[in-house]
Amino acid sequence: MSETIHCIGRRKTSIARAYLIKGKGKITINEKPLEQYFQTGTLRYCVTQPFVIIPAEAGQHDINATIIGGGVKGQAEALRLAITRALVKINPEYKPALKAAGLTTRDPRMVERKKPGQKKARKKFQFTKR
């Protein structure tokens, strides 16, 4: 299996495209290694969580990812979803374990838009009686 597997993951305003190729487990994000792109251990764990749940696939694939938009947490979660979808594409038997960990679901929560005549999405201008 030498072909590239391409999957997309989204979270908030982040969009991550992950390309999985047979390799030694090297993860590159926007032309930078994982340790340089995501500097905290929590974010690195978030990205590699699918491989923690499916250890048989850890170190089997090189991941080349491009991420645009959002902040670091949203980008890490978007990439995690993309990797999860790619692993399910490789072997559909992985889906129940990944689903039980809650990794296959796309988080639909987005920032609520600002309404006209209000200060923010829910906050109103101060009311004066007289």
PDB file of N, CA and C in Angstrom, residues 55-93:
ATOM      1  N   PRO A  55      -2.355   1.234  18.679  1.00  0.00           N
ATOM      2  CA  PRO A  55      -0.884   1.177  18.657  1.00  0.00           C
ATOM      3  C   PRO A  55      -0.315   0.386  17.478  1.00  0.00           C
ATOM      4  N   ALA A  56      -1.123  -0.451  16.837  1.00  0.00           N
ATOM      5  CA  ALA A  56      -0.641  -1.236  15.697  1.00  0.00           C
ATOM      6  C   ALA A  56      -0.230  -0.332  14.530  1.00  0.00           C
ATOM      7  N   GLU A  57      -0.858   0.844  14.405  1.00  0.00           N
ATOM      8  CA  GLU A  57      -0.565   1.758  13.296  1.00  0.00           C
ATOM      9  C   GLU A  57       0.508   2.793  13.652  1.00  0.00           C
ATOM     10  N   ALA A  58       0.909   2.869  14.917  1.00  0.00           N
ATOM     11  CA  ALA A  58       1.922   3.853  15.326  1.00  0.00           C
ATOM     12  C   ALA A  58       3.261   3.517  14.685  1.00  0.00           C
ATOM     13  N   GLY A  59       3.887   4.518  14.085  1.00  0.00           N
ATOM     14  CA  GLY A  59       5.185   4.319  13.447  1.00  0.00           C
ATOM     15  C   GLY A  59       5.113   3.660  12.083  1.00  0.00           C
ATOM     16  N   GLN A  60       3.925   3.437  11.560  1.00  0.00           N
ATOM     17  CA  GLN A  60       3.767   2.795  10.254  1.00  0.00           C
ATOM     18  C   GLN A  60       3.597   3.807   9.114  1.00  0.00           C
ATOM     19  N   HIS A  61       3.185   5.030   9.456  1.00  0.00           N
ATOM     20  CA  HIS A  61       2.853   6.016   8.423  1.00  0.00           C
ATOM     21  C   HIS A  61       3.543   7.346   8.710  1.00  0.00           C
ATOM     22  N   ASP A  62       4.005   7.976   7.638  1.00  0.00           N
ATOM     23  CA  ASP A  62       4.464   9.357   7.717  1.00  0.00           C
ATOM     24  C   ASP A  62       3.241  10.233   7.459  1.00  0.00           C
ATOM     25  N   ILE A  63       3.109  11.307   8.237  1.00  0.00           N
ATOM     26  CA  ILE A  63       1.969  12.210   8.078  1.00  0.00           C
ATOM     27  C   ILE A  63       2.493  13.564   7.634  1.00  0.00           C
ATOM     28  N   ASN A  64       1.979  14.025   6.510  1.00  0.00           N
ATOM     29  CA  ASN A  64       2.286  15.362   6.019  1.00  0.00           C
ATOM     30  C   ASN A  64       0.986  16.141   6.072  1.00  0.00           C
ATOM     31  N   ALA A  65       0.929  17.192   6.897  1.00  0.00           N
ATOM     32  CA  ALA A  65      -0.317  17.923   7.104  1.00  0.00           C
ATOM     33  C   ALA A  65      -0.151  19.393   6.774  1.00  0.00           C
ATOM     34  N   THR A  66      -1.238  19.980   6.273  1.00  0.00           N
ATOM     35  CA  THR A  66      -1.300  21.427   6.098  1.00  0.00           C
ATOM     36  C   THR A  66      -2.505  21.909   6.886  1.00  0.00           C
ATOM     37  N   ILE A  67      -2.292  22.924   7.715  1.00  0.00           N
ATOM     38  CA  ILE A  67      -3.358  23.457   8.557  1.00  0.00           C
ATOM     39  C   ILE A  67      -3.476  24.945   8.314  1.00  0.00           C
ATOM     40  N   ILE A  68      -4.734  25.414   8.159  1.00  0.00           N
ATOM     41  CA  ILE A  68      -4.973  26.850   8.005  1.00  0.00           C
ATOM     42  C   ILE A  68      -6.065  27.282   8.975  1.00  0.00           C
ATOM     43  N   GLY A  69      -5.961  28.517   9.451  1.00  0.00           N
ATOM     44  CA  GLY A  69      -7.005  29.129  10.268  1.00  0.00           C
ATOM     45  C   GLY A  69      -7.003  28.701  11.719  1.00  0.00           C
ATOM     46  N   GLY A  70      -7.685  29.502  12.547  1.00  0.00           N
ATOM     47  CA  GLY A  70      -7.902  29.158  13.942  1.00  0.00           C
ATOM     48  C   GLY A  70      -6.675  29.318  14.817  1.00  0.00           C
ATOM     49  N   GLY A  71      -6.820  28.840  16.059  1.00  0.00           N
ATOM     50  CA  GLY A  71      -5.728  28.882  17.026  1.00  0.00           C
ATOM     51  C   GLY A  71      -5.087  27.518  17.160  1.00  0.00           C
ATOM     52  N   VAL A  72      -4.112  27.404  18.057  1.00  0.00           N
ATOM     53  CA  VAL A  72      -3.343  26.164  18.153  1.00  0.00           C
ATOM     54  C   VAL A  72      -4.192  24.990  18.634  1.00  0.00           C
ATOM     55  N   LYS A  73      -5.080  25.205  19.582  1.00  0.00           N
ATOM     56  CA  LYS A  73      -5.918  24.115  20.104  1.00  0.00           C
ATOM     57  C   LYS A  73      -6.873  23.610  19.018  1.00  0.00           C
ATOM     58  N   GLY A  74      -7.520  24.530  18.318  1.00  0.00           N
ATOM     59  CA  GLY A  74      -8.414  24.137  17.230  1.00  0.00           C
ATOM     60  C   GLY A  74      -7.671  23.430  16.109  1.00  0.00           C
ATOM     61  N   GLN A  75      -6.451  23.866  15.826  1.00  0.00           N
ATOM     62  CA  GLN A  75      -5.652  23.224  14.789  1.00  0.00           C
ATOM     63  C   GLN A  75      -5.267  21.808  15.189  1.00  0.00           C
ATOM     64  N   ALA A  76      -4.896  21.627  16.462  1.00  0.00           N
ATOM     65  CA  ALA A  76      -4.522  20.290  16.936  1.00  0.00           C
ATOM     66  C   ALA A  76      -5.713  19.343  16.867  1.00  0.00           C
ATOM     67  N   GLU A  77      -6.896  19.811  17.253  1.00  0.00           N
ATOM     68  CA  GLU A  77      -8.084  18.957  17.229  1.00  0.00           C
ATOM     69  C   GLU A  77      -8.540  18.675  15.801  1.00  0.00           C
ATOM     70  N   ALA A  78      -8.358  19.635  14.899  1.00  0.00           N
ATOM     71  CA  ALA A  78      -8.686  19.411  13.490  1.00  0.00           C
ATOM     72  C   ALA A  78      -7.773  18.344  12.886  1.00  0.00           C
ATOM     73  N   LEU A  79      -6.487  18.414  13.213  1.00  0.00           N
ATOM     74  CA  LEU A  79      -5.531  17.424  12.712  1.00  0.00           C
ATOM     75  C   LEU A  79      -5.821  16.042  13.294  1.00  0.00           C
ATOM     76  N   ARG A  80      -6.214  15.987  14.563  1.00  0.00           N
ATOM     77  CA  ARG A  80      -6.576  14.712  15.191  1.00  0.00           C
ATOM     78  C   ARG A  80      -7.744  14.061  14.462  1.00  0.00           C
ATOM     79  N   LEU A  81      -8.749  14.850  14.092  1.00  0.00           N
ATOM     80  CA  LEU A  81      -9.900  14.320  13.358  1.00  0.00           C
ATOM     81  C   LEU A  81      -9.481  13.824  11.971  1.00  0.00           C
ATOM     82  N   ALA A  82      -8.602  14.558  11.309  1.00  0.00           N
ATOM     83  CA  ALA A  82      -8.131  14.148   9.981  1.00  0.00           C
ATOM     84  C   ALA A  82      -7.362  12.829  10.056  1.00  0.00           C
ATOM     85  N   ILE A  83      -6.506  12.677  11.061  1.00  0.00           N
ATOM     86  CA  ILE A  83      -5.737  11.443  11.226  1.00  0.00           C
ATOM     87  C   ILE A  83      -6.678  10.279  11.544  1.00  0.00           C
ATOM     88  N   THR A  84      -7.661  10.528  12.405  1.00  0.00           N
ATOM     89  CA  THR A  84      -8.642   9.492  12.754  1.00  0.00           C
ATOM     90  C   THR A  84      -9.392   9.015  11.516  1.00  0.00           C
ATOM     91  N   ARG A  85      -9.847   9.948  10.704  1.00  0.00           N
ATOM     92  CA  ARG A  85     -10.571   9.585   9.474  1.00  0.00           C
ATOM     93  C   ARG A  85      -9.686   8.794   8.521  1.00  0.00           C
ATOM     94  N   ALA A  86      -8.413   9.154   8.452  1.00  0.00           N
ATOM     95  CA  ALA A  86      -7.487   8.423   7.582  1.00  0.00           C
ATOM     96  C   ALA A  86      -7.275   7.003   8.082  1.00  0.00           C
ATOM     97  N   LEU A  87      -7.161   6.812   9.398  1.00  0.00           N
ATOM     98  CA  LEU A  87      -6.989   5.470   9.958  1.00  0.00           C
ATOM     99  C   LEU A  87      -8.219   4.602   9.703  1.00  0.00           C
ATOM    100  N   VAL A  88      -9.403   5.203   9.788  1.00  0.00           N
ATOM    101  CA  VAL A  88     -10.635   4.450   9.499  1.00  0.00           C
ATOM    102  C   VAL A  88     -10.689   4.080   8.019  1.00  0.00           C
ATOM    103  N   LYS A  89     -10.151   4.963   7.161  1.00  0.00           N
ATOM    104  CA  LYS A  89     -10.086   4.663   5.730  1.00  0.00           C
ATOM    105  C   LYS A  89      -9.141   3.492   5.452  1.00  0.00           C
ATOM    106  N   ILE A  90      -8.038   3.424   6.210  1.00  0.00           N
ATOM    107  CA  ILE A  90      -7.070   2.337   6.062  1.00  0.00           C
ATOM    108  C   ILE A  90      -7.703   1.013   6.471  1.00  0.00           C
ATOM    109  N   ASN A  91      -8.340   0.992   7.655  1.00  0.00           N
ATOM    110  CA  ASN A  91      -8.956  -0.231   8.164  1.00  0.00           C
ATOM    111  C   ASN A  91     -10.249   0.123   8.902  1.00  0.00           C
ATOM    112  N   PRO A  92     -11.410  -0.194   8.331  1.00  0.00           N
ATOM    113  CA  PRO A  92     -12.690   0.147   8.970  1.00  0.00           C
ATOM    114  C   PRO A  92     -12.917  -0.522  10.332  1.00  0.00           C
ATOM    115  N   GLU A  93     -12.124  -1.557  10.659  1.00  0.00           N
ATOM    116  CA  GLU A  93     -12.267  -2.219  11.955  1.00  0.00           C
ATOM    117  C   GLU A  93     -11.776  -1.349  13.111  1.00  0.00           C
TER     118      GLU A  93
END
